[in-house]
Short mmCIF file of N, CA and C in Angstrom, two decimals:
data_model
loop_
_atom_site.label_atom_id
_atom_site.label_comp_id
_atom_site.label_asym_id
_atom_site.label_seq_id
_atom_site.Cartn_x
_atom_site.Cartn_y
_atom_site.Cartn_z
N GLY R 1 0.81 -1.25 0.09
CA GLY R 1 -0.02 0.08 0.01
C GLY R 1 0.88 1.23 0.00
N SER R 2 0.25 2.29 -0.28
CA SER R 2 0.96 3.59 -0.34
C SER R 2 0.77 4.36 0.85
N LYS R 3 1.75 5.11 1.24
CA LYS R 3 1.82 5.98 2.54
C LYS R 3 2.03 7.37 2.16
N GLY R 4 1.54 8.25 2.99
CA GLY R 4 1.89 9.59 2.85
C GLY R 4 1.28 10.35 1.71
N GLY R 5 2.06 11.07 0.94
CA GLY R 5 1.69 11.90 -0.23
C GLY R 5 1.09 11.06 -1.33
N ASP R 6 1.55 9.75 -1.44
CA ASP R 6 1.07 8.93 -2.61
C ASP R 6 -0.51 8.56 -2.44
N SER R 7 -0.98 8.73 -1.17
CA SER R 7 -2.48 8.37 -1.11
C SER R 7 -3.31 9.22 -1.89
N LYS R 8 -2.96 10.45 -2.37
CA LYS R 8 -3.71 11.39 -3.10
C LYS R 8 -3.69 10.81 -4.64
N VAL R 9 -2.83 10.06 -5.01
CA VAL R 9 -2.58 9.57 -6.38
C VAL R 9 -3.52 8.50 -6.61
N THR R 10 -3.90 7.77 -5.52
CA THR R 10 -4.70 6.51 -5.75
C THR R 10 -5.86 6.64 -6.57
N PRO R 11 -6.98 7.55 -6.30
CA PRO R 11 -8.01 7.65 -7.34
C PRO R 11 -7.59 7.84 -8.68
N TYR R 12 -6.75 8.74 -8.85
CA TYR R 12 -6.18 8.95 -10.27
C TYR R 12 -5.53 7.56 -10.92
N LEU R 13 -4.84 7.00 -10.13
CA LEU R 13 -4.31 5.58 -10.62
C LEU R 13 -5.53 4.58 -10.94
N LYS R 14 -6.37 4.56 -9.79
CA LYS R 14 -7.58 3.63 -10.12
C LYS R 14 -8.46 4.02 -11.46
N ALA R 15 -8.46 5.31 -11.76
CA ALA R 15 -9.24 5.54 -12.88
C ALA R 15 -8.38 5.19 -14.13
N VAL R 16 -7.06 5.42 -14.13
CA VAL R 16 -6.27 4.88 -15.21
C VAL R 16 -6.42 3.40 -15.38
N LYS R 17 -6.29 2.70 -14.31
CA LYS R 17 -6.35 1.28 -14.37
C LYS R 17 -7.62 0.89 -14.89
N ALA R 18 -8.77 1.30 -14.56
CA ALA R 18 -10.11 0.86 -14.92
C ALA R 18 -10.24 1.32 -16.34
N THR R 19 -9.85 2.39 -16.96
CA THR R 19 -9.99 2.77 -18.14
C THR R 19 -9.18 1.97 -19.16
N LEU R 20 -7.85 1.78 -18.80
CA LEU R 20 -6.94 0.88 -19.38
C LEU R 20 -7.37 -0.59 -19.53
N THR R 21 -7.91 -1.00 -18.56
CA THR R 21 -8.53 -2.56 -18.46
C THR R 21 -9.65 -2.51 -19.56
N ALA R 22 -10.49 -1.59 -19.68
CA ALA R 22 -11.55 -1.55 -20.64
C ALA R 22 -11.02 -1.41 -22.02
N ALA R 23 -10.10 -0.52 -22.24
CA ALA R 23 -9.41 -0.37 -23.53
C ALA R 23 -8.64 -1.43 -24.11
N ILE R 24 -8.11 -2.34 -23.16
CA ILE R 24 -7.13 -3.35 -23.73
C ILE R 24 -7.80 -4.51 -24.17
N CYS R 25 -9.19 -4.56 -24.45
CA CYS R 25 -9.77 -5.65 -25.23
C CYS R 25 -9.51 -5.58 -26.62
N LEU R 26 -8.31 -6.18 -27.05
CA LEU R 26 -7.91 -6.10 -28.56
C LEU R 26 -8.13 -7.32 -29.28
N ARG R 27 -8.19 -7.23 -30.49
CA ARG R 27 -8.31 -8.44 -31.29
C ARG R 27 -7.41 -8.23 -32.61
N ASN R 28 -7.16 -9.26 -33.29
CA ASN R 28 -6.51 -9.15 -34.48
C ASN R 28 -7.46 -8.48 -35.62
N PHE R 29 -6.95 -7.53 -36.33
CA PHE R 29 -7.66 -6.99 -37.34
C PHE R 29 -6.73 -6.43 -38.49
N PRO R 30 -6.66 -7.28 -39.55
CA PRO R 30 -5.88 -6.77 -40.78
C PRO R 30 -6.37 -5.50 -41.33
N SER R 31 -5.37 -4.85 -42.00
CA SER R 31 -5.61 -3.55 -42.57
C SER R 31 -6.75 -3.64 -43.69
N GLN R 32 -7.63 -2.62 -43.69
CA GLN R 32 -8.66 -2.72 -44.78
C GLN R 32 -8.14 -1.98 -45.98
N VAL R 33 -7.07 -1.24 -45.87
CA VAL R 33 -6.41 -0.45 -46.87
C VAL R 33 -5.33 -1.13 -47.71
N VAL R 34 -4.41 -1.72 -47.01
CA VAL R 34 -3.28 -2.59 -47.57
C VAL R 34 -3.13 -3.98 -47.29
N GLU R 35 -3.33 -4.80 -48.38
CA GLU R 35 -3.36 -6.22 -48.18
C GLU R 35 -2.27 -6.76 -47.41
N ARG R 36 -2.41 -7.71 -46.52
CA ARG R 36 -1.34 -8.45 -45.85
C ARG R 36 -0.70 -7.38 -44.92
N HIS R 37 -1.25 -6.55 -44.51
CA HIS R 37 -0.78 -5.50 -43.54
C HIS R 37 -1.58 -5.67 -42.28
N ASN R 38 -0.96 -5.59 -41.05
CA ASN R 38 -1.69 -5.55 -39.88
C ASN R 38 -1.06 -4.51 -38.87
N LYS R 39 -1.43 -3.17 -39.09
CA LYS R 39 -0.94 -2.11 -38.51
C LYS R 39 -1.73 -1.54 -37.45
N PRO R 40 -1.40 -1.12 -36.33
CA PRO R 40 -2.18 -0.63 -35.28
C PRO R 40 -3.09 0.42 -35.75
N ALA R 41 -4.38 0.31 -35.67
CA ALA R 41 -5.20 1.41 -36.16
C ALA R 41 -5.06 2.66 -35.40
N VAL R 42 -4.69 2.63 -34.17
CA VAL R 42 -4.56 3.86 -33.30
C VAL R 42 -3.33 4.63 -33.97
N GLU R 43 -2.46 3.98 -34.51
CA GLU R 43 -1.32 4.60 -35.07
C GLU R 43 -1.56 5.15 -36.59
N THR R 44 -2.31 4.38 -37.33
CA THR R 44 -2.42 4.74 -38.79
C THR R 44 -3.55 5.90 -38.84
N GLN R 45 -4.50 5.70 -38.10
CA GLN R 45 -5.73 6.57 -38.19
C GLN R 45 -6.50 6.48 -39.42
N TRP R 46 -6.32 5.31 -40.22
CA TRP R 46 -6.92 5.15 -41.55
C TRP R 46 -8.42 5.10 -41.40
N ALA R 47 -8.95 4.36 -40.54
CA ALA R 47 -10.39 4.11 -40.49
C ALA R 47 -10.92 4.60 -39.14
N LYS R 48 -11.73 5.66 -39.14
CA LYS R 48 -12.20 6.30 -37.85
C LYS R 48 -13.17 5.34 -37.03
N GLU R 49 -13.83 4.51 -37.83
CA GLU R 49 -14.92 3.54 -37.37
C GLU R 49 -14.12 2.55 -36.44
N LEU R 50 -12.81 2.26 -36.47
CA LEU R 50 -12.05 1.34 -35.66
C LEU R 50 -11.42 1.94 -34.45
N LEU R 51 -11.66 3.23 -34.36
CA LEU R 51 -11.00 3.87 -33.13
C LEU R 51 -12.06 4.27 -32.06
N LEU R 52 -11.56 4.13 -30.72
CA LEU R 52 -12.50 4.60 -29.69
C LEU R 52 -12.13 6.11 -29.40
N ALA R 53 -13.00 6.75 -28.74
CA ALA R 53 -12.78 8.18 -28.34
C ALA R 53 -11.69 8.16 -27.31
N PRO R 54 -10.68 9.18 -27.70
CA PRO R 54 -9.50 9.20 -26.69
C PRO R 54 -10.04 9.61 -25.35
N VAL R 55 -9.42 9.14 -24.34
CA VAL R 55 -9.84 9.35 -22.80
C VAL R 55 -8.70 10.07 -22.24
N VAL R 56 -8.65 11.24 -21.68
CA VAL R 56 -7.66 11.93 -20.87
C VAL R 56 -8.11 11.77 -19.43
N ILE R 57 -7.15 11.25 -18.68
CA ILE R 57 -7.32 11.26 -17.20
C ILE R 57 -6.34 12.14 -16.71
N ALA R 58 -6.67 13.23 -15.99
CA ALA R 58 -5.83 14.29 -15.55
C ALA R 58 -5.93 14.50 -13.98
N LYS R 59 -4.88 14.27 -13.30
CA LYS R 59 -4.73 14.63 -11.95
C LYS R 59 -4.69 16.19 -11.73
N ASN R 60 -4.06 16.81 -12.60
CA ASN R 60 -3.93 18.34 -12.82
C ASN R 60 -3.35 18.63 -14.06
N GLU R 61 -3.07 19.89 -14.46
CA GLU R 61 -2.61 20.14 -15.72
C GLU R 61 -1.27 19.82 -15.96
N LYS R 62 -0.55 19.43 -14.92
CA LYS R 62 0.88 18.98 -15.11
C LYS R 62 1.08 17.39 -15.09
N GLN R 63 0.02 16.76 -14.82
CA GLN R 63 -0.01 15.38 -14.74
C GLN R 63 -1.20 14.72 -15.18
N ALA R 64 -1.04 13.84 -16.40
CA ALA R 64 -2.27 13.21 -17.04
C ALA R 64 -1.80 12.00 -17.74
N VAL R 65 -2.71 11.18 -18.07
CA VAL R 65 -2.66 10.04 -19.05
C VAL R 65 -3.68 10.00 -20.09
N LYS R 66 -3.21 9.89 -21.29
CA LYS R 66 -4.16 9.93 -22.41
C LYS R 66 -4.32 8.48 -23.01
N ILE R 67 -5.36 7.88 -22.97
CA ILE R 67 -5.62 6.53 -23.51
C ILE R 67 -6.47 6.49 -24.83
N GLU R 68 -5.71 6.09 -25.87
CA GLU R 68 -6.36 5.97 -27.39
C GLU R 68 -6.51 4.58 -27.51
N GLY R 69 -7.62 4.14 -27.68
CA GLY R 69 -7.97 2.70 -28.14
C GLY R 69 -8.47 2.60 -29.44
N SER R 70 -8.19 1.37 -29.92
CA SER R 70 -8.66 1.03 -31.23
C SER R 70 -9.05 -0.55 -31.13
N ILE R 71 -9.45 -1.08 -32.32
CA ILE R 71 -9.87 -2.56 -32.49
C ILE R 71 -8.63 -3.45 -32.20
N ASN R 72 -7.33 -2.90 -32.50
CA ASN R 72 -6.24 -3.79 -32.39
C ASN R 72 -5.12 -3.29 -31.70
N ALA R 73 -5.25 -2.14 -31.18
CA ALA R 73 -4.11 -1.52 -30.32
C ALA R 73 -4.73 -0.49 -29.35
N VAL R 74 -3.88 -0.25 -28.37
CA VAL R 74 -4.15 1.06 -27.48
C VAL R 74 -2.79 1.73 -27.19
N ARG R 75 -2.89 3.12 -27.24
CA ARG R 75 -1.76 4.06 -27.02
C ARG R 75 -1.97 4.71 -25.78
N ILE R 76 -0.99 4.51 -25.00
CA ILE R 76 -1.01 5.20 -23.69
C ILE R 76 0.05 6.30 -23.52
N SER R 77 -0.36 7.67 -23.40
CA SER R 77 0.58 8.65 -23.41
C SER R 77 0.59 9.25 -21.98
N ILE R 78 1.79 9.53 -21.35
CA ILE R 78 1.95 10.04 -20.02
C ILE R 78 2.60 11.23 -19.96
N LYS R 79 1.91 12.10 -19.27
CA LYS R 79 2.56 13.49 -19.03
C LYS R 79 2.91 13.42 -17.49
N ILE R 80 4.32 13.46 -17.23
CA ILE R 80 4.85 13.48 -16.02
C ILE R 80 4.96 14.75 -15.30
N LYS R 81 4.66 14.78 -14.01
CA LYS R 81 4.62 15.92 -13.23
C LYS R 81 5.96 16.66 -13.23
N GLN R 82 5.98 17.91 -13.70
CA GLN R 82 7.22 18.74 -13.76
C GLN R 82 6.81 20.14 -13.07
N MET R 83 7.38 20.25 -11.78
CA MET R 83 7.05 21.52 -11.10
C MET R 83 7.91 22.79 -11.35
N ASP R 84 9.05 22.45 -12.01
CA ASP R 84 9.94 23.54 -12.39
C ASP R 84 10.97 23.09 -13.53
N LYS R 85 11.81 23.95 -13.90
CA LYS R 85 12.82 23.61 -14.99
C LYS R 85 13.60 22.41 -14.62
N MET R 86 14.18 22.23 -13.46
CA MET R 86 14.98 21.23 -13.05
C MET R 86 14.32 19.84 -13.39
N GLU R 87 12.95 19.69 -12.96
CA GLU R 87 12.36 18.53 -13.20
C GLU R 87 12.00 18.28 -14.60
N GLY R 88 11.85 19.39 -15.37
CA GLY R 88 11.68 19.25 -16.78
C GLY R 88 12.66 18.71 -17.48
N ILE R 89 14.07 19.16 -17.06
CA ILE R 89 15.25 18.56 -17.60
C ILE R 89 15.36 17.15 -17.39
N LEU R 90 15.14 16.84 -15.99
CA LEU R 90 15.19 15.33 -15.64
C LEU R 90 14.21 14.52 -16.21
N VAL R 91 12.96 14.96 -16.52
CA VAL R 91 11.93 14.19 -17.31
C VAL R 91 12.48 13.98 -18.64
N LYS R 92 12.87 15.02 -19.28
CA LYS R 92 13.26 14.86 -20.68
C LYS R 92 14.45 13.94 -20.85
N ARG R 93 15.41 14.04 -19.88
CA ARG R 93 16.65 13.09 -19.88
C ARG R 93 16.19 11.64 -19.79
N PHE R 94 15.32 11.45 -18.69
CA PHE R 94 14.93 10.07 -18.30
C PHE R 94 14.03 9.56 -19.46
N SER R 95 13.18 10.39 -20.14
CA SER R 95 12.38 9.81 -21.13
C SER R 95 13.27 9.41 -22.37
N SER R 96 14.26 10.18 -22.75
CA SER R 96 15.09 9.99 -23.88
C SER R 96 15.83 8.73 -23.60
N PHE R 97 16.27 8.48 -22.27
CA PHE R 97 17.06 7.38 -21.84
C PHE R 97 16.24 5.93 -22.08
N LEU R 98 14.88 6.08 -21.70
CA LEU R 98 14.08 4.95 -21.98
C LEU R 98 13.70 4.79 -23.31
N GLU R 99 13.49 5.91 -24.11
CA GLU R 99 13.14 5.78 -25.65
C GLU R 99 14.14 5.09 -26.34
N MET R 100 15.46 5.33 -25.97
CA MET R 100 16.59 4.74 -26.72
C MET R 100 16.69 3.34 -26.49
N ARG R 101 16.02 2.75 -25.51
CA ARG R 101 16.00 1.32 -25.10
C ARG R 101 14.56 0.82 -25.28
N ALA R 102 13.85 1.37 -26.31
CA ALA R 102 12.35 0.96 -26.55
C ALA R 102 12.32 -0.53 -26.92
N ASP R 103 13.38 -1.00 -27.64
CA ASP R 103 13.27 -2.47 -27.94
C ASP R 103 13.23 -3.44 -26.83
N ASP R 104 13.88 -3.00 -25.73
CA ASP R 104 14.04 -3.81 -24.63
C ASP R 104 12.78 -3.74 -23.83
N PHE R 105 11.97 -2.64 -23.89
CA PHE R 105 10.64 -2.49 -23.20
C PHE R 105 9.40 -3.04 -24.01
N VAL R 106 9.67 -3.36 -25.24
CA VAL R 106 8.57 -3.94 -26.23
C VAL R 106 7.36 -3.09 -26.42
N ILE R 107 6.70 -2.64 -25.36
CA ILE R 107 5.58 -1.93 -25.48
C ILE R 107 5.80 -0.30 -25.58
N LEU R 108 7.00 0.16 -25.42
CA LEU R 108 7.29 1.47 -25.36
C LEU R 108 7.46 1.96 -26.71
N ARG R 109 6.86 3.23 -26.99
CA ARG R 109 7.07 3.88 -28.37
C ARG R 109 8.46 4.53 -28.29
N ARG R 110 9.06 4.68 -29.43
CA ARG R 110 10.29 5.39 -29.63
C ARG R 110 10.09 6.84 -29.35
N LYS R 111 8.96 7.35 -29.70
CA LYS R 111 8.88 8.77 -29.59
C LYS R 111 7.50 9.03 -28.86
N ALA R 112 7.43 9.97 -27.92
CA ALA R 112 6.17 10.15 -27.09
C ALA R 112 5.32 11.15 -28.20
N MET R 113 3.92 10.96 -27.91
CA MET R 113 3.04 11.89 -28.61
C MET R 113 3.25 13.34 -28.17
N GLU R 114 2.82 14.07 -29.00
CA GLU R 114 2.86 15.49 -28.79
C GLU R 114 2.21 16.00 -27.44
N GLY R 115 2.93 16.64 -26.64
CA GLY R 115 2.34 17.19 -25.44
C GLY R 115 2.48 16.25 -24.22
N TYR R 116 3.12 14.99 -24.52
CA TYR R 116 3.25 14.10 -23.54
C TYR R 116 4.84 13.58 -23.36
N ASP R 117 5.11 13.06 -22.24
CA ASP R 117 6.65 12.84 -22.05
C ASP R 117 6.91 11.38 -22.41
N ILE R 118 6.19 10.56 -22.44
CA ILE R 118 6.47 9.12 -22.74
C ILE R 118 5.04 8.48 -23.28
N SER R 119 5.31 7.44 -24.16
CA SER R 119 4.20 6.81 -24.76
C SER R 119 4.31 5.36 -24.90
N PHE R 120 3.39 4.64 -24.68
CA PHE R 120 3.39 3.19 -24.78
C PHE R 120 2.31 2.59 -25.81
N LEU R 121 2.53 1.58 -26.62
CA LEU R 121 1.87 1.06 -27.59
C LEU R 121 1.63 -0.34 -27.29
N ILE R 122 0.28 -0.73 -27.01
CA ILE R 122 0.08 -2.14 -26.79
C ILE R 122 -0.75 -2.55 -27.99
N THR R 123 -0.40 -3.69 -28.67
CA THR R 123 -1.13 -4.28 -29.77
C THR R 123 -1.66 -5.68 -29.29
N HIS R 124 -2.47 -6.16 -30.28
CA HIS R 124 -3.14 -7.41 -30.12
C HIS R 124 -2.05 -8.41 -29.97
N PHE R 125 -0.80 -8.32 -30.67
CA PHE R 125 0.08 -9.25 -30.59
C PHE R 125 0.73 -9.22 -29.19
N HIS R 126 0.80 -8.26 -28.45
CA HIS R 126 1.34 -8.22 -27.00
C HIS R 126 0.24 -8.97 -26.15
N THR R 127 -0.94 -8.68 -26.41
CA THR R 127 -2.02 -9.21 -25.48
C THR R 127 -2.17 -10.78 -25.69
N GLU R 128 -1.80 -11.23 -26.87
CA GLU R 128 -1.66 -12.72 -27.25
C GLU R 128 -0.57 -13.35 -26.47
N SER R 129 0.57 -12.62 -26.28
CA SER R 129 1.86 -13.30 -25.66
C SER R 129 1.99 -12.87 -24.28
N MET R 130 1.24 -11.86 -23.68
CA MET R 130 1.49 -11.35 -22.40
C MET R 130 0.00 -11.29 -21.68
N TRP R 131 0.20 -11.38 -20.40
CA TRP R 131 -1.11 -11.24 -19.61
C TRP R 131 -1.67 -9.87 -19.56
N ARG R 132 -3.01 -9.73 -20.02
CA ARG R 132 -3.55 -8.25 -20.12
C ARG R 132 -3.44 -7.56 -18.70
N GLU R 133 -3.69 -8.27 -17.61
CA GLU R 133 -3.62 -7.66 -16.28
C GLU R 133 -2.25 -7.22 -15.99
N LYS R 134 -1.45 -7.97 -16.31
CA LYS R 134 0.05 -7.55 -16.04
C LYS R 134 0.48 -6.39 -16.83
N LEU R 135 -0.10 -6.24 -18.08
CA LEU R 135 0.39 -5.15 -18.86
C LEU R 135 -0.31 -3.85 -18.25
N VAL R 136 -1.47 -3.98 -17.65
CA VAL R 136 -2.24 -2.81 -17.08
C VAL R 136 -1.38 -2.50 -15.84
N ASP R 137 -1.02 -3.58 -15.09
CA ASP R 137 -0.36 -3.30 -13.74
C ASP R 137 0.98 -2.77 -13.96
N PHE R 138 1.60 -3.08 -15.03
CA PHE R 138 2.92 -2.45 -15.58
C PHE R 138 2.81 -1.02 -15.64
N ILE R 139 1.76 -0.56 -16.41
CA ILE R 139 1.64 0.85 -16.80
C ILE R 139 1.35 1.65 -15.52
N VAL R 140 0.41 1.11 -14.67
CA VAL R 140 0.04 1.82 -13.43
C VAL R 140 1.28 1.91 -12.52
N THR R 141 1.97 0.90 -12.36
CA THR R 141 3.09 0.91 -11.46
C THR R 141 4.27 1.76 -12.19
N PHE R 142 4.33 1.88 -13.51
CA PHE R 142 5.22 2.83 -14.15
C PHE R 142 4.87 4.29 -13.78
N ILE R 143 3.69 4.51 -13.91
CA ILE R 143 3.13 5.98 -13.67
C ILE R 143 3.56 6.30 -12.11
N GLN R 144 3.20 5.35 -11.33
CA GLN R 144 3.36 5.52 -9.84
C GLN R 144 4.90 5.80 -9.50
N GLU R 145 5.79 4.93 -10.04
CA GLU R 145 7.14 4.93 -9.85
C GLU R 145 7.89 6.11 -10.56
N ILE R 146 7.35 6.45 -11.68
CA ILE R 146 8.17 7.43 -12.46
C ILE R 146 8.29 8.80 -11.65
N ASN R 147 7.22 9.22 -10.99
CA ASN R 147 7.12 10.37 -10.16
C ASN R 147 8.23 10.31 -9.01
N LYS R 148 8.19 9.14 -8.28
CA LYS R 148 9.13 8.88 -7.18
C LYS R 148 10.60 8.98 -7.84
N GLU R 149 10.75 8.37 -8.87
CA GLU R 149 12.07 8.41 -9.56
C GLU R 149 12.64 9.65 -9.79
N ILE R 150 11.71 10.57 -10.46
CA ILE R 150 12.11 11.98 -10.78
C ILE R 150 12.45 12.81 -9.62
N SER R 151 11.69 12.63 -8.40
CA SER R 151 11.91 13.25 -7.06
C SER R 151 13.21 12.72 -6.57
N ASP R 152 13.59 11.46 -6.64
CA ASP R 152 14.80 10.91 -6.16
C ASP R 152 16.00 11.53 -6.92
N LEU R 153 15.82 11.64 -8.33
CA LEU R 153 16.90 12.24 -9.11
C LEU R 153 17.11 13.56 -8.72
N ARG R 154 16.03 14.38 -8.54
CA ARG R 154 16.09 15.73 -8.09
C ARG R 154 16.83 16.03 -6.94
N LEU R 155 16.58 15.20 -5.86
CA LEU R 155 17.31 15.20 -4.65
C LEU R 155 18.69 14.85 -4.72
N ALA R 156 19.09 13.88 -5.65
CA ALA R 156 20.43 13.45 -5.89
C ALA R 156 21.07 14.77 -6.47
N VAL R 157 20.61 15.46 -7.47
CA VAL R 157 21.07 16.62 -8.20
C VAL R 157 21.38 17.63 -7.11
N ASN R 158 20.39 17.92 -6.33
CA ASN R 158 20.50 19.04 -5.25
C ASN R 158 21.70 18.65 -4.31
N SER R 159 21.68 17.36 -3.84
CA SER R 159 22.76 17.10 -2.83
C SER R 159 24.15 17.13 -3.47
N ARG R 160 24.33 16.66 -4.75
CA ARG R 160 25.53 16.85 -5.49
C ARG R 160 25.88 18.25 -5.66
N GLY R 161 24.88 19.03 -5.94
CA GLY R 161 25.07 20.59 -6.17
C GLY R 161 25.61 21.25 -4.85
N ARG R 162 25.01 20.78 -3.66
CA ARG R 162 25.28 21.19 -2.37
C ARG R 162 26.79 20.87 -2.07
N THR R 163 27.18 19.60 -2.32
CA THR R 163 28.52 19.17 -2.09
C THR R 163 29.63 19.85 -2.89
N VAL R 164 29.20 20.08 -4.10
CA VAL R 164 30.15 20.89 -4.94
C VAL R 164 30.29 22.34 -4.47
N ALA R 165 29.22 22.96 -4.11
CA ALA R 165 29.44 24.25 -3.67
C ALA R 165 30.16 24.21 -2.30
N GLU R 166 29.95 23.43 -1.29
CA GLU R 166 30.81 23.31 -0.15
C GLU R 166 32.34 23.06 -0.51
N GLN R 167 32.48 22.30 -1.34
CA GLN R 167 33.93 22.08 -1.89
C GLN R 167 34.59 23.34 -2.40
N PHE R 168 33.75 24.07 -3.15
CA PHE R 168 34.19 25.31 -3.90
C PHE R 168 34.47 26.35 -2.75
N PHE R 169 33.53 26.57 -1.71
CA PHE R 169 33.78 27.60 -0.71
C PHE R 169 34.84 27.32 0.26
N LEU R 170 35.21 26.00 0.30
CA LEU R 170 36.27 25.52 1.21
C LEU R 170 37.72 26.27 0.84
N GLN R 171 37.76 26.62 -0.44
CA GLN R 171 38.99 27.17 -1.02
C GLN R 171 39.13 28.56 -0.34
N PHE R 172 38.17 29.16 0.15
CA PHE R 172 38.33 30.69 0.51
C PHE R 172 38.36 30.74 2.04
N LYS R 173 38.43 29.58 2.65
CA LYS R 173 38.59 29.60 4.18
C LYS R 173 39.96 29.97 4.65
#
């Protein structure tokens, strides 16, 4: 269970989990446009009738999740809380670090959607080889942990900065 400040996040994460669980009901659906192609409808946007209405779950204007579903894929875009420029830089660095390793994460998109910091794409191929509940739990845990990770990185940067400043000022004693 979560303690302290994380308890405010719980209704937000519950809403994300419920929406994602509903949207992840995917099935195989070959392209209606190109023969022998099976592209995620949410990515191609070729046929509007195959797309669900996008759902944005926002805790506030700085923290939100956009879930875009379709018949054969769901795209999850996450806006990570950034209270100042320092956190903005940390989020950008952390996101690019993960995106460079997108192949290792399987469901991670190489590039986040516009206005979001990180995006995932789950296709019917993923739900055939992985547990749906585990995919949903992974996304929810990722959202929960990313904020903690950014806070920890910020504290590490601040403490390193303090140490450097102390060492610098020792020269003038």
